XYZ file of C-alpha atoms in Angstrom:
714
model
C -32.891 25.617 -55.771
C -35.414 23.575 -53.331
C -35.172 19.753 -53.008
C -38.092 18.933 -54.988
C -36.904 21.086 -58.009
C -33.289 19.315 -57.738
C -35.286 15.963 -57.920
C -37.194 16.890 -60.722
C -34.728 18.079 -62.829
C -32.213 15.465 -62.173
C -34.493 12.707 -62.994
C -38.001 13.199 -64.801
C -39.042 9.756 -63.704
C -37.659 9.323 -60.418
C -37.463 5.457 -59.399
C -36.802 4.047 -55.984
C -33.201 3.331 -56.848
C -32.716 7.051 -57.427
C -34.132 8.119 -54.081
C -31.909 5.464 -52.355
C -28.735 6.891 -53.993
C -30.021 10.142 -52.623
C -30.510 8.803 -49.100
C -27.112 7.321 -49.045
C -25.695 10.529 -49.788
C -27.445 12.199 -46.978
C -26.278 9.350 -44.556
C -22.879 10.330 -45.622
C -23.411 14.224 -45.115
C -25.426 13.556 -41.853
C -28.415 15.800 -42.913
C -31.377 14.086 -41.356
C -33.887 16.899 -42.216
C -33.255 16.887 -45.853
C -33.577 13.092 -45.953
C -36.856 13.450 -44.106
C -37.866 15.705 -46.942
C -36.766 13.452 -49.520
C -39.054 10.550 -48.020
C -41.913 13.022 -48.169
C -41.320 13.877 -51.841
C -40.939 10.098 -52.547
C -44.364 9.489 -51.184
C -45.816 12.441 -53.328
C -44.042 10.525 -56.421
C -46.446 7.540 -55.541
C -43.332 5.512 -54.874
C -43.923 2.890 -52.255
C -40.934 2.471 -50.016
C -39.621 -1.004 -49.271
C -37.706 -2.329 -46.213
C -34.361 -0.960 -47.753
C -35.610 2.444 -47.794
C -36.812 2.684 -44.290
C -33.483 1.197 -43.345
C -31.586 3.885 -45.054
C -33.744 6.604 -43.746
C -33.382 5.530 -40.325
C -29.689 5.368 -40.905
C -29.692 8.880 -41.896
C -30.911 10.021 -38.208
C -27.064 9.469 -36.692
C -27.112 12.934 -35.399
C -30.344 14.502 -34.880
C -31.064 18.082 -33.131
C -33.709 18.272 -30.604
C -36.033 20.436 -32.905
C -36.213 17.666 -35.186
C -37.102 14.792 -32.910
C -40.934 15.402 -33.464
C -40.438 15.364 -37.019
C -38.223 12.262 -37.310
C -41.130 10.449 -35.453
C -43.223 10.681 -38.568
C -41.559 7.693 -40.120
C -42.745 5.290 -37.638
C -46.452 5.367 -38.656
C -45.583 4.352 -42.492
C -43.201 2.093 -41.364
C -45.912 0.119 -39.432
C -48.575 0.282 -42.253
C -46.240 -0.919 -44.567
C -45.438 -4.166 -42.499
C -41.751 -3.905 -42.853
C -41.208 -3.574 -39.314
C -41.330 -7.208 -39.389
C -38.037 -7.412 -40.914
C -35.228 -7.609 -38.324
C -32.841 -5.266 -39.491
C -35.392 -2.448 -39.940
C -36.501 -3.078 -36.473
C -33.028 -2.784 -35.364
C -32.595 0.252 -37.255
C -35.850 1.632 -35.737
C -34.860 0.686 -32.043
C -31.323 2.387 -32.529
C -33.109 5.519 -33.716
C -35.429 5.524 -30.481
C -32.320 4.810 -28.250
C -30.769 7.839 -29.821
C -33.713 9.705 -29.264
C -33.601 8.997 -25.732
C -36.782 7.070 -25.784
C -35.595 3.937 -23.831
C -39.064 2.799 -22.884
C -40.252 2.751 -26.854
C -36.956 1.005 -27.594
C -37.512 -1.721 -25.239
C -41.080 -2.331 -26.201
C -40.133 -2.457 -29.805
C -37.557 -5.151 -28.858
C -39.823 -7.127 -26.757
C -42.395 -7.363 -29.614
C -39.764 -8.335 -32.442
C -40.707 -11.646 -33.739
C -37.093 -12.653 -34.487
C -33.998 -10.932 -32.907
C -30.436 -11.323 -34.152
C -27.233 -10.744 -32.565
C -27.377 -7.018 -33.991
C -30.737 -6.190 -32.465
C -29.216 -7.311 -28.887
C -26.076 -5.111 -29.656
C -28.435 -2.165 -30.503
C -30.435 -2.330 -27.177
C -27.117 -3.117 -25.129
C -25.278 -0.252 -26.570
C -28.537 2.175 -26.429
C -28.868 1.261 -22.538
C -25.079 1.872 -22.046
C -25.272 5.304 -23.997
C -28.345 6.379 -21.932
C -26.933 5.411 -18.882
C -29.020 2.420 -17.921
C -25.913 0.378 -17.000
C -27.821 -2.100 -14.872
C -30.393 -3.057 -17.639
C -27.414 -3.166 -20.165
C -25.823 -5.985 -17.907
C -29.213 -7.641 -17.527
C -30.025 -7.864 -21.151
C -26.237 -9.110 -21.708
C -26.891 -12.065 -19.332
C -30.344 -12.683 -21.128
C -28.660 -12.812 -24.576
C -26.277 -15.493 -23.107
C -29.095 -17.268 -21.775
C -31.005 -17.357 -24.754
C -27.807 -19.016 -26.495
C -26.857 -16.084 -28.507
C -22.852 -15.494 -29.111
C -21.850 -12.034 -28.471
C -19.490 -10.307 -30.996
C -16.535 -7.572 -30.333
C -19.285 -5.107 -30.930
C -21.413 -6.411 -28.040
C -18.658 -5.952 -25.458
C -17.597 -2.484 -26.879
C -21.234 -1.408 -26.384
C -21.363 -3.036 -22.862
C -18.036 -2.175 -21.318
C -18.770 1.452 -20.767
C -21.775 0.364 -18.539
C -19.095 -1.474 -16.151
C -16.972 1.664 -15.956
C -17.987 2.415 -12.362
C -16.040 1.402 -9.242
C -19.345 -0.242 -8.121
C -19.405 -2.715 -11.056
C -15.778 -3.751 -10.651
C -17.037 -7.507 -10.165
C -19.020 -7.323 -13.326
C -16.416 -5.577 -15.152
C -13.659 -7.969 -14.430
C -16.198 -10.820 -15.269
C -17.068 -9.343 -18.722
C -13.218 -9.117 -19.398
C -13.020 -12.868 -18.351
C -15.564 -13.534 -20.751
C -13.556 -11.698 -23.455
C -10.523 -13.692 -22.968
C -12.421 -17.165 -22.621
C -14.162 -16.413 -26.073
C -11.194 -14.758 -27.686
C -12.907 -11.632 -28.414
C -10.709 -9.566 -26.333
C -8.019 -9.803 -28.994
C -9.828 -7.410 -31.281
C -8.299 -3.687 -30.776
C -11.660 -1.939 -30.419
C -12.355 -4.547 -27.543
C -8.993 -3.685 -26.060
C -9.507 -0.204 -26.059
C -12.743 -0.297 -24.338
C -11.331 -2.589 -21.669
C -8.549 -0.297 -21.123
C -10.942 2.472 -20.591
C -12.830 0.471 -18.222
C -9.703 -0.369 -16.045
C -8.794 3.078 -15.912
C -12.187 3.999 -14.615
C -11.561 1.453 -11.798
C -7.927 3.343 -11.155
C -6.533 -0.181 -11.928
C -3.946 1.463 -14.355
C -1.460 -1.605 -14.159
C -4.125 -3.629 -15.972
C -4.820 -0.908 -18.422
C -1.069 -0.303 -19.001
C -0.818 -4.249 -19.878
C -3.763 -4.143 -22.004
C -2.459 -1.194 -24.034
C 0.963 -2.717 -24.343
C -0.610 -5.990 -25.763
C -1.832 -4.123 -28.913
C 0.495 -4.611 -31.734
C -1.104 -2.111 -33.917
C -2.017 0.818 -31.754
C -4.296 3.056 -33.295
C -4.799 6.867 -32.337
C -8.004 5.687 -30.247
C -5.538 3.545 -28.328
C -3.098 6.168 -27.561
C -5.719 8.713 -26.621
C -7.342 6.202 -24.534
C -4.229 5.462 -22.442
C -3.278 9.068 -22.210
C -6.846 9.743 -20.850
C -6.325 6.847 -18.469
C -3.251 8.331 -16.894
C -4.503 12.130 -16.858
C -7.901 11.079 -15.804
C -6.320 9.394 -12.492
C -4.040 12.315 -11.664
C -0.837 10.910 -13.278
C -0.224 13.819 -15.713
C 3.429 13.144 -16.097
C 2.868 9.522 -17.345
C 0.177 10.924 -19.615
C 2.847 13.292 -21.062
C 5.173 10.394 -21.350
C 2.716 8.200 -23.358
C 1.928 11.418 -25.617
C 5.556 11.944 -26.252
C 5.623 8.090 -27.612
C 2.799 8.683 -29.784
C 4.422 11.795 -31.401
C 7.863 9.648 -31.811
C 5.785 6.984 -33.407
C 4.274 9.514 -35.888
C 0.701 8.643 -35.157
C -1.420 11.926 -35.922
C -2.547 13.705 -33.108
C -6.446 14.718 -33.047
C -8.651 16.915 -31.148
C -9.641 14.204 -28.743
C -5.877 13.606 -27.722
C -5.732 17.322 -26.829
C -8.878 16.988 -24.642
C -7.295 13.903 -23.117
C -4.316 15.640 -21.747
C -6.374 18.324 -19.804
C -7.458 16.955 -16.374
C -8.682 19.328 -14.070
C -5.655 19.490 -11.909
C -3.025 20.692 -14.249
C -2.227 24.164 -15.653
C -3.617 24.278 -19.444
C -1.060 26.742 -20.683
C 1.347 23.849 -22.222
C -1.246 22.097 -23.913
C -2.975 25.460 -25.215
C 0.408 26.115 -26.712
C 0.815 22.703 -28.422
C -2.808 22.974 -29.744
C -1.974 26.487 -31.305
C 1.320 25.231 -32.925
C -0.330 22.285 -34.267
C -3.555 24.115 -35.567
C -5.770 22.177 -33.531
C -6.803 25.397 -31.756
C -8.971 26.110 -34.762
C -11.273 23.009 -33.323
C -14.481 23.856 -31.448
C -14.134 20.918 -28.982
C -10.522 21.933 -28.156
C -11.322 25.638 -27.553
C -14.264 24.221 -25.442
C -12.273 22.124 -23.219
C -9.382 24.778 -22.764
C -12.076 27.149 -21.911
C -13.572 25.145 -19.168
C -9.899 24.152 -17.851
C -9.088 27.486 -17.640
C -12.128 28.394 -16.095
C -11.837 25.591 -13.464
C -8.235 26.280 -12.592
C -9.234 30.053 -11.769
C -8.066 31.718 -14.847
C -11.395 32.928 -15.666
C -10.086 36.128 -17.805
C -7.839 33.967 -19.930
C -10.820 31.590 -20.448
C -13.088 34.587 -21.627
C -10.398 35.824 -23.594
C -10.185 32.668 -25.552
C -13.920 32.323 -25.528
C -14.499 35.571 -27.270
C -11.681 35.058 -29.459
C -13.175 32.021 -31.261
C -15.960 32.891 -33.718
C -17.974 29.721 -32.864
C -19.807 30.401 -29.666
C -21.390 27.496 -27.372
C -23.271 27.131 -24.338
C -20.919 24.807 -22.593
C -17.900 27.226 -22.610
C -20.109 30.143 -21.545
C -21.368 28.174 -18.547
C -18.109 27.509 -17.462
C -17.022 31.112 -17.335
C -20.357 32.201 -15.824
C -19.789 29.249 -13.010
C -15.994 30.164 -12.521
C -17.242 33.885 -11.672
C -20.316 32.695 -9.723
C -17.880 30.339 -7.616
C -15.836 33.792 -6.613
C -18.942 35.538 -5.954
C -18.284 38.049 -8.279
C -21.828 38.648 -9.319
C -21.303 41.388 -11.393
C -19.425 39.783 -14.069
C -22.211 36.738 -13.859
C -24.619 39.223 -15.152
C -22.466 40.666 -17.628
C -21.732 37.400 -18.875
C -25.745 36.541 -18.799
C -26.246 39.739 -20.756
C -24.026 38.694 -23.523
C -25.637 35.246 -23.481
C -29.080 36.872 -23.773
C -28.034 39.171 -26.824
C -26.570 35.820 -28.748
C -30.178 34.324 -28.061
C -28.340 31.542 -25.803
C -30.553 30.425 -22.767
C -29.192 29.290 -19.525
C -29.331 25.585 -18.879
C -29.939 23.657 -15.405
C -26.067 23.292 -14.847
C -25.299 27.053 -15.430
C -28.465 27.996 -13.212
C -27.429 26.047 -10.446
C -23.793 27.229 -10.721
C -25.214 30.687 -10.569
C -27.390 29.906 -7.605
C -24.808 28.256 -5.442
C -22.517 31.283 -6.268
C -24.567 34.131 -4.744
C -22.825 34.796 -1.729
C -24.989 36.023 0.979
C -28.427 37.719 1.522
C -26.867 41.173 0.249
C -27.157 39.743 -3.235
C -30.788 38.640 -2.633
C -32.184 40.533 -5.208
C -29.849 38.716 -7.807
C -31.184 35.391 -6.516
C -34.837 36.534 -6.885
C -34.312 37.612 -10.378
C -32.431 34.271 -11.367
C -35.482 32.648 -9.997
C -37.678 34.702 -12.096
C -35.539 33.523 -15.123
C -35.898 29.984 -14.210
C -39.738 30.082 -13.884
C -40.206 31.946 -16.996
C -37.998 29.338 -18.949
C -39.497 26.263 -17.052
C -36.147 25.414 -15.504
C -37.715 25.572 -12.095
C -39.585 22.141 -13.013
C -35.969 20.458 -13.065
C -35.216 18.785 -9.774
C -31.544 20.022 -10.026
C -32.570 23.778 -10.090
C -35.233 23.354 -7.321
C -32.572 21.962 -5.179
C -30.320 24.984 -6.037
C -33.134 27.420 -5.360
C -33.847 25.911 -2.049
C -30.254 26.048 -0.868
C -30.100 29.576 -2.033
C -33.311 30.463 -0.187
C -31.846 28.851 3.127
C -28.702 30.963 2.537
C -30.879 34.108 2.437
C -32.594 32.597 5.777
C -35.913 32.754 3.893
C -36.909 29.362 5.487
C -40.706 29.899 4.391
C -39.613 30.068 0.714
C -37.303 27.276 0.705
C -39.887 25.072 2.429
C -42.765 26.317 -0.175
C -40.417 25.203 -2.918
C -39.861 21.725 -1.486
C -43.592 20.999 -0.867
C -44.273 22.335 -4.536
C -41.944 19.810 -5.805
C -43.788 17.138 -7.955
C -41.186 14.636 -7.216
C -38.920 14.659 -4.076
C -35.584 12.454 -4.751
C -33.208 11.635 -1.902
C -31.137 14.799 -3.009
C -34.150 17.069 -2.479
C -34.602 15.880 1.072
C -31.005 15.988 1.552
C -31.083 19.854 0.360
C -33.866 20.793 2.708
C -32.484 18.713 5.698
C -29.213 20.133 5.375
C -30.739 23.682 4.760
C -32.645 23.442 8.060
C -29.441 22.429 10.142
C -27.353 25.177 8.550
C -30.106 27.730 9.377
C -30.076 26.509 12.927
C -33.453 24.917 12.920
C -32.526 21.107 13.596
C -35.734 20.172 14.953
C -37.411 21.073 11.593
C -34.440 18.689 10.071
C -35.465 15.853 12.212
C -39.258 16.449 11.190
C -38.354 16.372 7.519
C -36.261 13.135 8.169
C -39.223 11.591 9.685
C -41.331 12.450 6.450
C -38.722 11.285 4.280
C -38.703 7.813 5.886
C -42.657 7.807 5.629
C -42.218 8.271 1.749
C -39.993 4.884 1.875
C -36.688 6.679 1.416
C -33.687 5.538 3.224
C -30.690 8.110 4.076
C -27.444 8.018 2.508
C -24.083 9.433 3.789
C -25.078 12.978 3.269
C -28.402 12.918 5.017
C -26.847 11.185 8.037
C -23.956 13.826 8.080
C -26.497 16.616 8.095
C -28.622 14.814 10.950
C -25.529 14.156 13.057
C -24.743 18.027 12.795
C -28.412 18.586 14.001
C -28.049 16.213 17.160
C -24.677 18.372 17.749
C -26.932 21.605 17.897
C -29.708 20.033 20.074
C -27.400 17.733 22.324
C -29.376 14.581 21.218
C -26.821 11.867 21.952
C -29.063 9.078 22.007
C -30.425 9.806 18.535
C -26.747 10.656 17.380
C -25.713 7.132 18.586
C -28.851 5.409 16.570
C -27.511 7.355 13.644
C -24.025 5.869 14.354
C -25.597 2.251 14.482
C -27.083 2.684 11.311
C -24.004 3.746 9.592
C -22.590 0.566 11.220
C -25.478 -1.622 9.887
C -25.637 -0.302 6.571
C -21.819 -0.386 6.077
C -21.455 3.483 5.225
C -17.936 4.584 4.951
C -16.910 6.139 8.119
C -14.404 8.398 6.292
C -14.259 12.157 5.551
C -17.364 14.187 6.344
C -19.389 11.059 7.962
C -16.700 10.464 10.299
C -16.146 14.139 10.745
C -19.442 14.805 11.665
C -19.651 11.634 14.063
C -16.667 12.924 16.099
C -18.307 16.701 16.101
C -21.602 15.242 17.376
C -19.845 12.939 20.203
C -17.758 15.872 21.242
C -20.527 18.403 21.536
C -22.854 15.969 22.923
C -20.702 15.231 25.964
C -18.917 11.914 25.058
C -15.248 12.474 24.229
C -14.360 8.967 24.627
C -16.748 7.870 21.941
C -15.260 10.786 19.800
C -11.850 9.198 20.150
C -13.160 5.535 19.305
C -14.721 6.838 16.040
C -11.455 8.757 15.269
C -9.159 5.787 15.896
C -11.520 3.639 13.668
C -10.680 5.795 10.656
C -7.758 4.644 8.742
C -6.895 7.574 6.813
C -8.563 10.901 8.508
C -8.584 13.988 6.272
C -7.793 17.409 7.317
C -11.111 18.159 8.525
C -11.288 15.011 10.835
C -8.037 15.966 12.615
C -9.304 19.503 13.300
C -12.292 18.302 14.746
C -10.726 15.705 17.117
C -7.927 18.572 17.781
C -10.665 21.050 18.547
C -12.683 18.439 20.585
C -9.666 17.850 22.950
C -9.245 21.493 23.443
C -12.880 22.180 24.413
C -12.653 19.451 26.928
C -9.271 21.104 28.398
C -7.194 18.107 27.284
C -4.353 20.238 26.156
C -1.897 17.457 25.833
C -3.777 15.282 23.983
C -4.949 17.962 21.535
C -0.951 18.765 20.865
C -0.458 15.029 20.417
C -2.983 14.826 17.964
C -1.678 17.750 16.181
C 1.777 16.065 16.097
C 0.421 12.817 15.017
C -1.274 14.449 12.210
C 1.961 16.023 11.153
C 4.089 12.748 11.272
C 1.100 11.349 8.868
C 2.268 14.258 6.265
C -1.191 16.467 6.778
C -0.586 19.795 6.398
C -2.411 22.106 8.855
C -4.781 25.175 7.954
C -6.120 28.056 9.904
C -8.817 25.883 11.473
C -5.952 23.584 12.981
C -4.033 26.271 14.663
C -7.296 27.639 16.203
C -7.663 24.284 17.922
C -3.685 24.085 18.777
C -4.225 27.854 20.098
C -7.341 27.006 22.287
C -5.554 24.127 23.740
C -2.648 26.381 24.767
C -4.993 28.759 26.268
C -6.765 25.930 28.441
C -3.523 24.635 29.499
C -1.728 27.719 29.948
C 1.131 26.575 27.724
C 2.288 30.418 26.593
C 5.829 29.280 25.033
C 4.052 26.509 23.249
C 1.162 28.779 22.118
C 3.893 31.524 20.835
C 5.775 28.741 18.790
C 2.789 27.395 17.115
C 1.563 31.059 16.180
C 5.115 31.564 14.868
C 5.348 28.618 12.556
C 1.889 29.207 11.504
C 3.310 31.831 9.379
C 7.032 31.078 8.996
C 6.636 27.271 8.206
C 3.044 27.008 6.469
C 2.498 30.737 5.269
C -0.601 31.015 6.881
C -1.816 34.559 7.663
C -3.348 34.831 11.051
C -6.823 36.178 11.312
C -8.660 38.104 13.988
C -9.516 34.714 15.684
C -5.933 33.597 16.053
C -5.015 37.008 17.178
C -7.869 36.992 19.901
C -6.468 33.481 21.060
C -2.779 34.959 21.304
C -4.146 37.944 23.403
C -6.145 35.708 25.563
C -2.969 33.583 26.032
C -0.783 36.347 26.841
C -3.569 37.936 29.211
C -3.981 34.925 31.094
C -0.556 34.800 31.894
C -0.744 38.376 33.111
C 1.592 40.003 30.201
C -0.968 42.882 29.858
C 1.890 45.170 28.078
C 2.947 42.467 25.956
C -0.639 41.817 24.816
C -1.187 45.412 24.258
C 1.957 45.928 22.284
C 0.668 42.755 20.349
C -2.656 44.390 19.560
C -0.852 47.580 18.272
C 1.322 45.402 16.012
C -1.501 43.446 14.471
C -1.866 43.911 10.514
C -5.857 44.233 10.626
C -7.999 46.469 13.005
C -8.692 44.488 16.184
C -12.468 43.522 16.585
C -14.541 42.939 19.684
C -13.114 39.435 20.056
C -9.823 40.535 20.359
C -10.653 43.263 22.947
C -12.923 40.732 24.802
C -10.060 38.199 25.136
C -8.241 41.029 26.784
C -11.083 42.026 28.899
C -11.564 38.396 30.021
C -7.979 38.214 31.263
C -8.600 41.624 33.146
C -11.458 39.834 35.181
C -9.190 36.920 35.896
C -6.337 39.188 37.242
C -8.988 41.914 38.672
C -7.365 44.649 36.377
C -10.043 47.051 36.960
C -8.287 50.243 35.368
C -7.472 48.465 32.127
C -10.738 46.705 31.979
C -12.729 49.904 31.938
C -10.437 51.277 29.091
C -11.043 48.222 27.100
C -15.078 48.018 27.983
C -15.339 51.516 26.125
C -13.449 50.337 23.054
C -15.503 47.290 23.020
C -18.730 49.605 23.411
C -17.829 51.783 20.667
C -17.545 48.774 18.336
C -20.819 46.856 19.462
C -22.614 48.273 22.525
C -25.203 45.674 22.289
C -22.601 43.044 23.072
C -24.145 41.373 26.196
C -20.728 39.708 26.862
C -19.189 43.054 27.499
C -21.664 43.783 30.413
C -21.305 40.437 31.907
C -17.737 40.882 32.158
C -17.499 44.053 33.356
C -20.362 43.257 35.979
C -18.111 39.998 37.168
C -14.995 42.287 37.296
C -16.836 44.802 39.480
C -18.059 41.953 41.751
C -14.629 40.302 42.063
C -13.285 43.751 43.517
C -16.398 44.377 45.750
C -17.847 47.331 43.591
C -21.398 45.782 43.897
C -23.374 49.059 42.803
C -21.415 49.070 39.638
C -21.576 45.207 38.968
C -25.767 46.337 39.488
C -25.413 48.952 36.946
C -23.777 46.664 34.316
C -26.672 44.420 34.719
C -29.068 47.090 34.594
C -27.751 48.333 31.199
C -27.808 44.878 29.898
C -31.528 44.618 30.382
C -32.283 47.851 28.768
C -30.660 46.830 25.497
C -32.473 43.459 25.567
C -30.150 41.001 27.252
C -30.747 39.498 30.849
C -27.431 37.645 31.165
C -28.848 34.534 32.607
C -30.127 32.906 29.363
C -28.179 29.968 27.698
C -28.504 26.704 25.869
C -27.929 23.496 27.477
C -26.253 20.715 25.112
C -26.908 17.931 27.466
C -29.890 15.936 26.159
C -32.016 15.590 29.486
C -31.973 19.493 30.044
C -31.758 20.750 26.426
C -33.591 24.297 26.102
C -34.247 23.478 22.714
C -36.747 20.582 23.649
C -38.586 18.742 21.004
C -41.953 17.295 20.827
C -41.632 13.971 22.911
C -43.819 11.878 20.306
C -41.675 13.176 17.246
C -38.311 12.386 19.302
C -39.479 8.727 20.105
C -40.557 8.419 16.554
C -37.243 9.516 15.394
C -35.536 7.126 17.381
C -37.810 4.243 16.041
C -36.476 5.208 12.364
C -33.131 3.437 13.196
């Protein structure tokens, strides 16, 4: 039986009150489409809606699917014609309705033209801004509300406080808290819950805990807020203690509790068991959260098993599974999941698409990337900046520079993140000059660089040996108070090191309070390149004293320092503790360092024995390290034997012919040295080309006008 028949049978002469009763029932059942159909039928019955009708109708749109948004807009026209939009509470309901649709601009226009406003109208606008991510606007409206002598209510602060939950808004958030204390609004439990959440977002758990303990009547929302505060800041044990207290006080656990206990850095098995035991595993949100956490923790198989065992399928869970497979580079399983998604009439969203694009490991999978690019074009995803940036990064990875440039130039809007994508891509592709050119264009468009832009440009300076431009970038960092931590500080140290200024690299390193592992590695390697082996080893020891655990890159720098300083015993010791103390399996680069260390010490038999005991097959770098030692000690016979092995591995390796030519020349075998040079020329090498990284003699010269423009940018 359709809606019209139901109305006719229920009441031969339906009146306005009857329709109001039906609208109220639709509010309770959250069925906006039925409410809209009911409104149409009411008009067909020649009944004139009043202000209360429109208020009920707007309230029925509390949860509205995207497909029904256009239909829902139909109520605005009769509302304007009737003149009931002049009623404050009707206009407020319409404003709230627009905010829920995401039509922030329409909502603000409606608010500005309201003849009268009450506190509820201000609250609707503040809450709408906050809900749609317009945090600054929400704060500005709150200030304007106070200036116009309106007194905020508890609901005002509850709607406003989420906008202060960012670290850059700490001052504003604490000011709002102070205002709540001054006016007594903070005594409300909902306000306290919101403030607890806000302080947790700041990382101020002491304040959050104090607010929580002040609550006399702790609701399930209060407990969930405190559990999420600890879990979200990495204090899983503390969150479990609060959860245990909650259970002991017989507060009913709900799905939000389970989701609050699932931060990204813990194993979800324990929470999964509890959800199964309490029956909450049947809740779709709980299953989605568990699937996402399993996928992020590397348990993709478990995530997929849980996902397919649950009758209700959703895009969020499947996106997490696809993203997890993509991160592992397992494109076959990505395609398999994508096929299942197609069978269920689901479509990839921008987040899933970008995860797949970033997960494509190398040019060998270019066909996959092109296929997903086609899918993005077909479904309109390529118009989204997030997807366009992912495609640009993918084509740079494929070394298809022109395709990346074409995508970038076709973008109608180019936010900073897009400029960063193309600048970073150019640097990674070894085209630092193009990166500098894009930077000049970016500045012409009026965009200022951020930390990511500066880090990419510093890497470009390292490639080109542009010390002066690197120094200008450093000045820009200092002038704009960019944090010289993590990747920016690391890029600065790397730039100064590779541009010939180890002293400046040291100064930057010493200015960083808490260097990360990458920063330590860069400084250790820098000392090694300059032959400052003792400084490199001292730097490593300081790193260990700070409690930072080394990785494979750290030991490469340490072993390189030992080679430069001929520190045989020190090198052996570090190679041993790398495996025994830290459980790191040496790769071919580490083995090449050890072979070079033994060879330079003249221990050729030990070096050959070391190679024979290697777990993996030696490559040309390992044999090359031993051949280089043969050149130093003029071991011609062993050198010729090694040259044959290297020839079979890679006959186009010019380094082989250069080292053999040098070995023959050192032993006065000039004709053999000349033959090596001739063979090298035949395969396309000349043995004389090189790249200088000193600014005034760089072989990768840039257009002088462009270079001057770049210097002027800062």
